């Protein structure tokens, strides 16, 4: 036994549980467990990365100026100094928690919120506090009811993962106004592109509206760059300056930089991905409901049918696995009777829907 011990709060952390993968399997596996883009990366990103391969002996630009400018241009942000980039948006979640919450502080989120908020709060010695949702949706009163003098950060994924539900922009603005000044409001827009450009602009404008709000975003979902680990955020000036102070130098590699710049400007690819997702999301909701699996409306790139009991959800999950289909069990999110299914290619969607039709016909 070693006598070298981590800090007490580190001993209490629980690791993030990722969606399943069957790397190296001989059979074709339908992977609908991690909300990835079924179209893969933009062809422009692939081309840009090929150019980078010969230059990886050189460190990337430490300020990531070109990438931040490309993001600002694409998203209608005027002040590029307030755009920050990170190794996945998970890193922004960690760095904001590191900067603003520690032992004795509370980090607030809703009962079925994205699990990295809890991982990060515990990892920095802060106390995670959860408030209930209504119909799997975060509500203004419930969230505000969870705020105390010790709350330092409120995390809200909008749309949320794994529920796919959204708090309307008017309520986000009311929440901004109602939060006491010591609370940092983090709007996590990992799936914002699936809602649409008007919504993207609305959450950007919320950041400009008050100095207590940041927006965090990812290249892992609609841009199809999950393996590169690239996220970004739009912050008030002071928070941007703090973030730059604690960000590890060279936290983003040159492939991610090149692919990010190429992807964010590929509006045709983004629009194709968004349209495919919206069409299939509607088909999923209709067909799952018709199978007797109540499925709430989702604003993201996944759906979350209810199998009626944890046992039936587990049996369905097992049945899908036996047929080489991976979806996400969400018992760890307090939703044991549901499974989260990412919207995949047309072929993969047909496969999972047909399998579930067979499953529900007999069990
Ligand atoms: C709501 C939400 N935020 C953040 C992330 C983290 O994404 P990444 O670290 O790949 O940017 C995810 C990933 O699933 C997510 O669902």
Short mmCIF file of C-alpha atoms and ligand atoms in Angstrom, two decimals:
data_model
loop_
_atom_site.label_atom_id
_atom_site.label_comp_id
_atom_site.label_asym_id
_atom_site.label_seq_id
_atom_site.Cartn_x
_atom_site.Cartn_y
_atom_site.Cartn_z
CA UNK A 1 0.00 0.00 0.00
CA UNK A 2 1.38 3.39 -0.88
CA UNK A 3 1.19 6.22 1.61
CA UNK A 4 0.89 8.69 -1.25
CA UNK A 5 -2.76 9.65 -1.13
CA UNK A 6 -4.77 11.96 -3.35
CA UNK A 7 -6.57 14.91 -1.77
CA UNK A 8 -9.67 13.79 0.17
CA UNK A 9 -12.08 15.22 -2.40
CA UNK A 10 -10.29 13.39 -5.23
CA UNK A 11 -10.96 10.10 -3.44
CA UNK A 12 -14.68 10.88 -3.66
CA UNK A 13 -14.74 11.44 -7.42
CA UNK A 14 -16.54 9.07 -9.73
CA UNK A 15 -15.19 8.65 -13.26
CA UNK A 16 -17.31 9.63 -16.25
CA UNK A 17 -18.98 6.59 -17.84
CA UNK A 18 -18.71 6.92 -21.64
CA UNK A 19 -21.08 5.41 -24.21
CA UNK A 20 -20.10 1.89 -25.25
CA UNK A 21 -17.82 1.10 -28.18
CA UNK A 22 -16.86 -2.20 -29.71
CA UNK A 23 -13.49 -1.28 -31.16
CA UNK A 24 -11.87 -4.15 -33.02
CA UNK A 25 -15.03 -6.24 -33.41
CA UNK A 26 -15.10 -8.46 -36.51
CA UNK A 27 -18.78 -7.78 -37.14
CA UNK A 28 -20.23 -4.49 -38.26
CA UNK A 29 -21.45 -2.76 -35.15
CA UNK A 30 -24.15 -0.11 -35.19
CA UNK A 31 -22.89 2.48 -32.70
CA UNK A 32 -25.67 4.74 -31.51
CA UNK A 33 -24.41 5.31 -27.98
CA UNK A 34 -22.40 8.54 -28.13
CA UNK A 35 -24.39 11.11 -30.16
CA UNK A 36 -21.85 11.23 -32.98
CA UNK A 37 -22.50 12.53 -36.49
CA UNK A 38 -23.37 9.60 -38.79
CA UNK A 39 -21.91 11.52 -41.78
CA UNK A 40 -18.46 11.50 -40.16
CA UNK A 41 -16.35 14.66 -40.40
CA UNK A 42 -16.78 17.25 -43.14
CA UNK A 43 -14.70 16.31 -46.24
CA UNK A 44 -13.09 19.72 -45.88
CA UNK A 45 -11.85 18.76 -42.41
CA UNK A 46 -10.29 15.56 -43.74
CA UNK A 47 -8.47 17.49 -46.43
CA UNK A 48 -7.25 20.12 -43.98
CA UNK A 49 -5.87 17.46 -41.64
CA UNK A 50 -3.91 15.83 -44.46
CA UNK A 51 -2.08 19.11 -44.98
CA UNK A 52 -1.19 19.24 -41.29
CA UNK A 53 0.45 15.80 -41.18
CA UNK A 54 3.78 17.07 -42.53
CA UNK A 55 3.95 19.92 -40.05
CA UNK A 56 3.43 18.26 -36.69
CA UNK A 57 7.01 18.88 -35.57
CA UNK A 58 6.02 22.54 -35.05
CA UNK A 59 4.01 23.63 -32.00
CA UNK A 60 0.61 25.10 -32.81
CA UNK A 61 -0.10 28.83 -32.44
CA UNK A 62 -0.37 29.20 -28.64
CA UNK A 63 -3.20 31.72 -28.98
CA UNK A 64 -5.14 29.72 -31.55
CA UNK A 65 -5.88 33.02 -33.27
CA UNK A 66 -7.01 31.63 -36.64
CA UNK A 67 -9.33 29.06 -35.08
CA UNK A 68 -10.88 31.58 -32.68
CA UNK A 69 -11.36 34.05 -35.54
CA UNK A 70 -13.02 31.38 -37.70
CA UNK A 71 -15.41 30.59 -34.84
CA UNK A 72 -16.15 34.28 -34.25
CA UNK A 73 -16.80 34.85 -37.97
CA UNK A 74 -19.06 31.82 -38.31
CA UNK A 75 -21.06 32.60 -35.20
CA UNK A 76 -21.42 36.37 -35.52
CA UNK A 77 -19.18 37.18 -32.54
CA UNK A 78 -17.57 40.62 -32.72
CA UNK A 79 -14.91 40.39 -30.01
CA UNK A 80 -12.64 37.44 -30.73
CA UNK A 81 -10.77 37.94 -27.44
CA UNK A 82 -13.86 36.56 -25.73
CA UNK A 83 -13.78 33.28 -27.68
CA UNK A 84 -11.89 30.50 -25.92
CA UNK A 85 -10.97 27.07 -27.24
CA UNK A 86 -10.31 23.84 -25.39
CA UNK A 87 -9.61 20.13 -25.70
CA UNK A 88 -13.27 19.17 -25.92
CA UNK A 89 -15.92 21.10 -24.06
CA UNK A 90 -15.27 18.72 -21.17
CA UNK A 91 -12.07 20.67 -20.62
CA UNK A 92 -13.98 23.96 -20.41
CA UNK A 93 -16.32 22.40 -17.85
CA UNK A 94 -13.27 21.38 -15.81
CA UNK A 95 -11.44 24.69 -16.15
CA UNK A 96 -14.48 26.80 -15.25
CA UNK A 97 -15.07 24.61 -12.21
CA UNK A 98 -11.40 24.86 -11.28
CA UNK A 99 -11.55 28.65 -11.54
CA UNK A 100 -14.85 29.32 -9.82
CA UNK A 101 -15.78 26.50 -7.40
CA UNK A 102 -13.89 24.65 -4.70
CA UNK A 103 -14.31 23.14 -1.26
CA UNK A 104 -17.29 24.68 0.55
CA UNK A 105 -18.91 25.83 -2.69
CA UNK A 106 -21.92 24.37 -4.45
CA UNK A 107 -22.27 23.54 -8.14
CA UNK A 108 -25.88 23.37 -9.25
CA UNK A 109 -27.54 21.37 -12.04
CA UNK A 110 -30.75 19.43 -12.64
CA UNK A 111 -31.44 15.81 -11.73
CA UNK A 112 -30.84 14.33 -15.21
CA UNK A 113 -28.08 16.75 -16.24
CA UNK A 114 -24.98 15.80 -18.26
CA UNK A 115 -22.80 13.84 -15.84
CA UNK A 116 -19.54 15.76 -16.35
CA UNK A 117 -20.91 18.57 -14.17
CA UNK A 118 -20.92 16.22 -11.20
CA UNK A 119 -17.58 14.65 -12.09
CA UNK A 120 -16.04 18.11 -12.32
CA UNK A 121 -17.61 19.48 -9.14
CA UNK A 122 -16.40 16.49 -7.12
CA UNK A 123 -12.99 16.64 -8.77
CA UNK A 124 -12.53 20.18 -7.50
CA UNK A 125 -13.85 19.56 -4.01
CA UNK A 126 -17.12 21.43 -4.55
CA UNK A 127 -20.51 20.03 -3.54
CA UNK A 128 -22.82 19.00 -6.39
CA UNK A 129 -26.44 20.03 -5.79
CA UNK A 130 -29.28 18.78 -7.98
CA UNK A 131 -32.81 20.08 -8.41
CA UNK A 132 -35.76 18.15 -9.86
CA UNK A 133 -36.96 18.39 -13.44
CA UNK A 134 -40.58 18.37 -14.58
CA UNK A 135 -41.36 16.05 -17.50
CA UNK A 136 -37.60 15.59 -17.96
CA UNK A 137 -37.19 19.34 -18.42
CA UNK A 138 -35.38 21.96 -16.34
CA UNK A 139 -37.81 24.57 -15.02
CA UNK A 140 -37.16 28.15 -14.00
CA UNK A 141 -38.61 27.87 -10.46
CA UNK A 142 -36.94 24.57 -9.63
CA UNK A 143 -33.52 25.76 -10.78
CA UNK A 144 -33.78 29.04 -8.95
CA UNK A 145 -34.98 27.17 -5.86
CA UNK A 146 -31.67 25.31 -5.78
CA UNK A 147 -29.54 28.45 -5.58
CA UNK A 148 -27.98 29.20 -2.20
CA UNK A 149 -25.39 31.60 -0.88
CA UNK A 150 -22.80 28.94 -1.59
CA UNK A 151 -23.76 28.31 -5.23
CA UNK A 152 -20.90 29.31 -7.50
CA UNK A 153 -21.85 27.70 -10.82
CA UNK A 154 -25.13 26.73 -12.46
CA UNK A 155 -24.63 24.29 -15.35
CA UNK A 156 -27.49 23.90 -17.80
CA UNK A 157 -27.11 21.84 -20.96
CA UNK A 158 -29.68 23.18 -23.40
CA UNK A 159 -30.74 20.91 -25.06
CA UNK A 160 -29.85 18.61 -22.21
CA UNK A 161 -28.10 15.26 -22.57
CA UNK A 162 -29.57 12.63 -22.04
CA UNK A 163 -33.13 14.01 -22.07
CA UNK A 164 -32.97 16.10 -25.29
CA UNK A 165 -35.26 18.69 -23.73
CA UNK A 166 -34.79 22.43 -23.69
CA UNK A 167 -35.51 25.45 -21.53
CA UNK A 168 -36.97 28.21 -23.70
CA UNK A 169 -34.81 31.27 -24.35
CA UNK A 170 -37.21 33.57 -22.45
CA UNK A 171 -36.78 31.41 -19.35
CA UNK A 172 -33.01 31.40 -19.77
CA UNK A 173 -33.09 35.19 -19.82
CA UNK A 174 -35.39 35.32 -16.77
CA UNK A 175 -32.99 32.98 -14.99
CA UNK A 176 -30.01 35.19 -15.87
CA UNK A 177 -31.84 38.16 -14.39
CA UNK A 178 -32.91 36.31 -11.26
CA UNK A 179 -29.58 34.68 -10.36
CA UNK A 180 -27.67 36.35 -7.55
CA UNK A 181 -24.45 38.01 -8.76
CA UNK A 182 -22.16 35.37 -7.23
CA UNK A 183 -23.47 32.61 -9.55
CA UNK A 184 -21.84 31.86 -12.90
CA UNK A 185 -24.47 30.62 -15.38
CA UNK A 186 -22.99 28.12 -17.85
CA UNK A 187 -25.21 27.40 -20.84
CA UNK A 188 -23.88 24.25 -22.48
CA UNK A 189 -24.87 24.33 -26.14
CA UNK A 190 -23.26 21.04 -27.20
CA UNK A 191 -26.39 20.31 -29.27
CA UNK A 192 -27.36 23.91 -30.13
CA UNK A 193 -26.73 23.45 -33.87
CA UNK A 194 -29.47 20.82 -33.96
CA UNK A 195 -31.97 23.39 -32.67
CA UNK A 196 -30.98 25.86 -35.37
CA UNK A 197 -29.19 29.09 -36.13
CA UNK A 198 -31.80 31.36 -34.54
CA UNK A 199 -31.36 29.53 -31.27
CA UNK A 200 -27.56 29.59 -31.59
CA UNK A 201 -27.71 33.36 -32.02
CA UNK A 202 -30.09 33.71 -29.08
CA UNK A 203 -27.78 31.96 -26.62
CA UNK A 204 -24.82 33.94 -27.96
CA UNK A 205 -26.79 37.11 -27.27
CA UNK A 206 -27.52 35.98 -23.71
CA UNK A 207 -23.77 36.09 -23.06
CA UNK A 208 -23.73 39.72 -24.21
CA UNK A 209 -26.77 40.53 -22.13
CA UNK A 210 -25.24 39.94 -18.70
CA UNK A 211 -21.77 39.47 -17.24
CA UNK A 212 -22.82 36.32 -15.32
CA UNK A 213 -23.28 34.01 -18.32
CA UNK A 214 -21.01 31.90 -20.51
CA UNK A 215 -21.85 29.66 -23.45
CA UNK A 216 -19.85 26.50 -24.09
CA UNK A 217 -19.91 24.54 -27.33
CA UNK A 218 -18.38 21.49 -28.97
CA UNK A 219 -17.08 20.26 -32.31
CA UNK A 220 -17.85 16.67 -31.26
CA UNK A 221 -21.48 16.54 -32.35
CA UNK A 222 -22.74 18.17 -35.56
CA UNK A 223 -19.20 18.88 -36.80
CA UNK A 224 -18.28 15.21 -36.47
CA UNK A 225 -14.88 15.76 -34.82
CA UNK A 226 -15.37 13.87 -31.53
CA UNK A 227 -12.03 12.06 -31.70
CA UNK A 228 -10.08 15.30 -32.12
CA UNK A 229 -11.35 16.72 -28.80
CA UNK A 230 -12.25 20.30 -29.65
CA UNK A 231 -14.58 22.64 -27.80
CA UNK A 232 -15.04 26.37 -27.53
CA UNK A 233 -16.72 28.97 -25.39
CA UNK A 234 -17.96 32.54 -25.56
CA UNK A 235 -17.39 34.44 -22.32
CA UNK A 236 -17.68 37.89 -20.79
CA UNK A 237 -14.27 39.63 -20.98
CA UNK A 238 -13.21 39.03 -17.36
CA UNK A 239 -14.07 35.36 -17.48
CA UNK A 240 -12.25 34.99 -20.80
CA UNK A 241 -9.14 36.51 -19.21
CA UNK A 242 -9.35 34.14 -16.23
CA UNK A 243 -9.82 31.19 -18.55
CA UNK A 244 -6.75 32.11 -20.60
CA UNK A 245 -4.70 32.31 -17.39
CA UNK A 246 -5.46 28.74 -16.34
CA UNK A 247 -5.77 27.06 -19.74
CA UNK A 248 -2.92 24.58 -20.27
CA UNK A 249 -0.59 25.86 -23.00
CA UNK A 250 -1.01 24.10 -26.36
CA UNK A 251 -4.13 22.32 -25.13
CA UNK A 252 -5.35 21.81 -28.69
CA UNK A 253 -3.42 19.90 -31.31
CA UNK A 254 -2.79 21.08 -34.86
CA UNK A 255 -5.15 18.52 -36.45
CA UNK A 256 -8.02 19.79 -34.34
CA UNK A 257 -7.18 23.40 -35.23
CA UNK A 258 -7.17 22.71 -38.97
CA UNK A 259 -10.27 20.53 -38.87
CA UNK A 260 -12.12 23.03 -36.69
CA UNK A 261 -11.43 25.92 -39.07
CA UNK A 262 -12.46 23.83 -42.09
CA UNK A 263 -15.61 22.49 -40.43
CA UNK A 264 -17.10 25.59 -38.94
CA UNK A 265 -17.31 27.22 -42.36
CA UNK A 266 -18.81 24.18 -44.11
CA UNK A 267 -22.40 25.35 -43.99
CA UNK A 268 -23.57 22.79 -46.54
CA UNK A 269 -22.30 19.90 -44.43
CA UNK A 270 -23.85 21.37 -41.29
CA UNK A 271 -27.19 21.93 -43.01
CA UNK A 272 -27.24 18.39 -44.44
CA UNK A 273 -26.47 16.96 -40.99
CA UNK A 274 -29.13 19.09 -39.31
CA UNK A 275 -31.80 18.17 -41.89
CA UNK A 276 -31.05 14.44 -41.73
CA UNK A 277 -31.19 14.60 -37.95
CA UNK A 278 -34.51 16.46 -37.84
CA UNK A 279 -36.13 14.06 -40.33
CA UNK A 280 -35.01 10.93 -38.53
CA UNK A 281 -35.70 12.32 -35.08
CA UNK A 282 -39.35 12.79 -36.08
CA UNK A 283 -39.48 9.25 -37.53
CA UNK A 284 -37.98 7.81 -34.32
CA UNK A 285 -40.46 9.63 -32.10
CA UNK A 286 -43.43 8.45 -34.22
CA UNK A 287 -42.32 4.85 -34.53
CA UNK A 288 -41.21 4.47 -30.91
CA UNK A 289 -44.49 5.91 -29.65
CA UNK A 290 -46.36 3.57 -32.01
CA UNK A 291 -44.48 0.65 -30.39
CA UNK A 292 -45.79 1.74 -27.00
CA UNK A 293 -42.45 3.26 -25.95
CA UNK A 294 -43.28 6.84 -24.88
CA UNK A 295 -40.62 9.12 -26.33
CA UNK A 296 -40.47 12.81 -25.50
CA UNK A 297 -39.79 15.38 -28.18
CA UNK A 298 -36.04 15.85 -28.51
CA UNK A 299 -34.22 18.95 -29.72
CA UNK A 300 -30.88 17.14 -30.02
CA UNK A 301 -29.44 14.22 -32.02
CA UNK A 302 -30.82 11.44 -29.85
CA UNK A 303 -34.11 10.17 -28.46
CA UNK A 304 -34.91 8.59 -25.13
CA UNK A 305 -37.78 6.06 -25.23
CA UNK A 306 -39.34 4.71 -22.04
CA UNK A 307 -39.54 0.90 -21.82
CA UNK A 308 -41.81 1.01 -18.78
CA UNK A 309 -39.44 -0.68 -16.32
CA UNK A 310 -35.70 -0.96 -15.71
CA UNK A 311 -35.89 -4.70 -16.42
CA UNK A 312 -37.52 -4.23 -19.82
CA UNK A 313 -35.05 -1.48 -20.75
CA UNK A 314 -32.18 -3.80 -19.77
CA UNK A 315 -33.70 -6.64 -21.80
CA UNK A 316 -34.08 -4.37 -24.84
CA UNK A 317 -30.50 -3.19 -24.43
CA UNK A 318 -29.30 -6.78 -24.26
CA UNK A 319 -31.35 -7.73 -27.32
CA UNK A 320 -29.86 -4.83 -29.30
CA UNK A 321 -26.34 -5.77 -28.16
CA UNK A 322 -26.85 -9.36 -29.28
CA UNK A 323 -27.71 -7.91 -32.67
CA UNK A 324 -24.58 -5.74 -32.73
CA UNK A 325 -26.36 -2.49 -31.91
CA UNK A 326 -25.02 -0.29 -29.13
CA UNK A 327 -27.24 2.32 -27.53
CA UNK A 328 -26.81 4.05 -24.17
CA UNK A 329 -28.20 2.79 -20.86
CA UNK A 330 -29.06 5.82 -18.76
CA UNK A 331 -29.66 4.29 -15.33
CA UNK A 332 -26.68 6.31 -14.11
CA UNK A 333 -28.65 9.43 -15.04
CA UNK A 334 -31.60 8.37 -12.90
CA UNK A 335 -33.50 7.09 -15.95
CA UNK A 336 -33.28 3.28 -15.61
CA UNK A 337 -36.40 2.49 -17.64
CA UNK A 338 -35.13 4.39 -20.69
CA UNK A 339 -32.41 3.96 -23.30
CA UNK A 340 -30.80 6.81 -25.20
CA UNK A 341 -30.52 6.19 -28.93
CA UNK A 342 -28.41 8.49 -31.10
CA UNK A 343 -29.75 9.36 -34.55
CA UNK A 344 -27.55 7.46 -37.00
CA UNK A 345 -27.38 6.84 -40.73
CA UNK A 346 -30.64 5.90 -42.46
CA UNK A 347 -29.52 2.26 -42.56
CA UNK A 348 -28.55 2.16 -38.88
CA UNK A 349 -31.78 3.88 -37.85
CA UNK A 350 -33.81 1.32 -39.79
CA UNK A 351 -31.85 -1.49 -38.14
CA UNK A 352 -32.48 -0.30 -34.59
CA UNK A 353 -36.13 0.57 -35.22
CA UNK A 354 -36.85 -2.82 -36.82
CA UNK A 355 -35.13 -4.62 -33.96
CA UNK A 356 -37.16 -2.68 -31.42
CA UNK A 357 -40.33 -3.45 -33.36
CA UNK A 358 -39.53 -7.16 -33.07
CA UNK A 359 -38.60 -6.78 -29.40
CA UNK A 360 -41.78 -4.95 -28.42
CA UNK A 361 -43.97 -7.34 -30.44
CA UNK A 362 -42.89 -10.24 -28.24
CA UNK A 363 -41.91 -8.71 -24.87
C1 LIG B 1 -24.18 18.32 -22.88
C2 LIG B 1 -22.78 17.96 -23.21
N1 LIG B 1 -21.81 18.81 -22.90
C3 LIG B 1 -20.52 18.54 -23.17
C4 LIG B 1 -20.17 17.36 -23.78
C5 LIG B 1 -18.71 17.08 -23.98
O1 LIG B 1 -18.36 17.07 -25.27
P1 LIG B 1 -16.84 17.17 -25.75
O2 LIG B 1 -15.95 17.10 -24.55
O3 LIG B 1 -16.66 16.02 -26.66
O4 LIG B 1 -16.73 18.49 -26.42
C6 LIG B 1 -21.14 16.42 -24.12
C7 LIG B 1 -20.76 15.14 -24.72
O5 LIG B 1 -21.49 14.22 -24.83
C8 LIG B 1 -22.49 16.73 -23.83
O6 LIG B 1 -23.46 15.87 -24.10
#
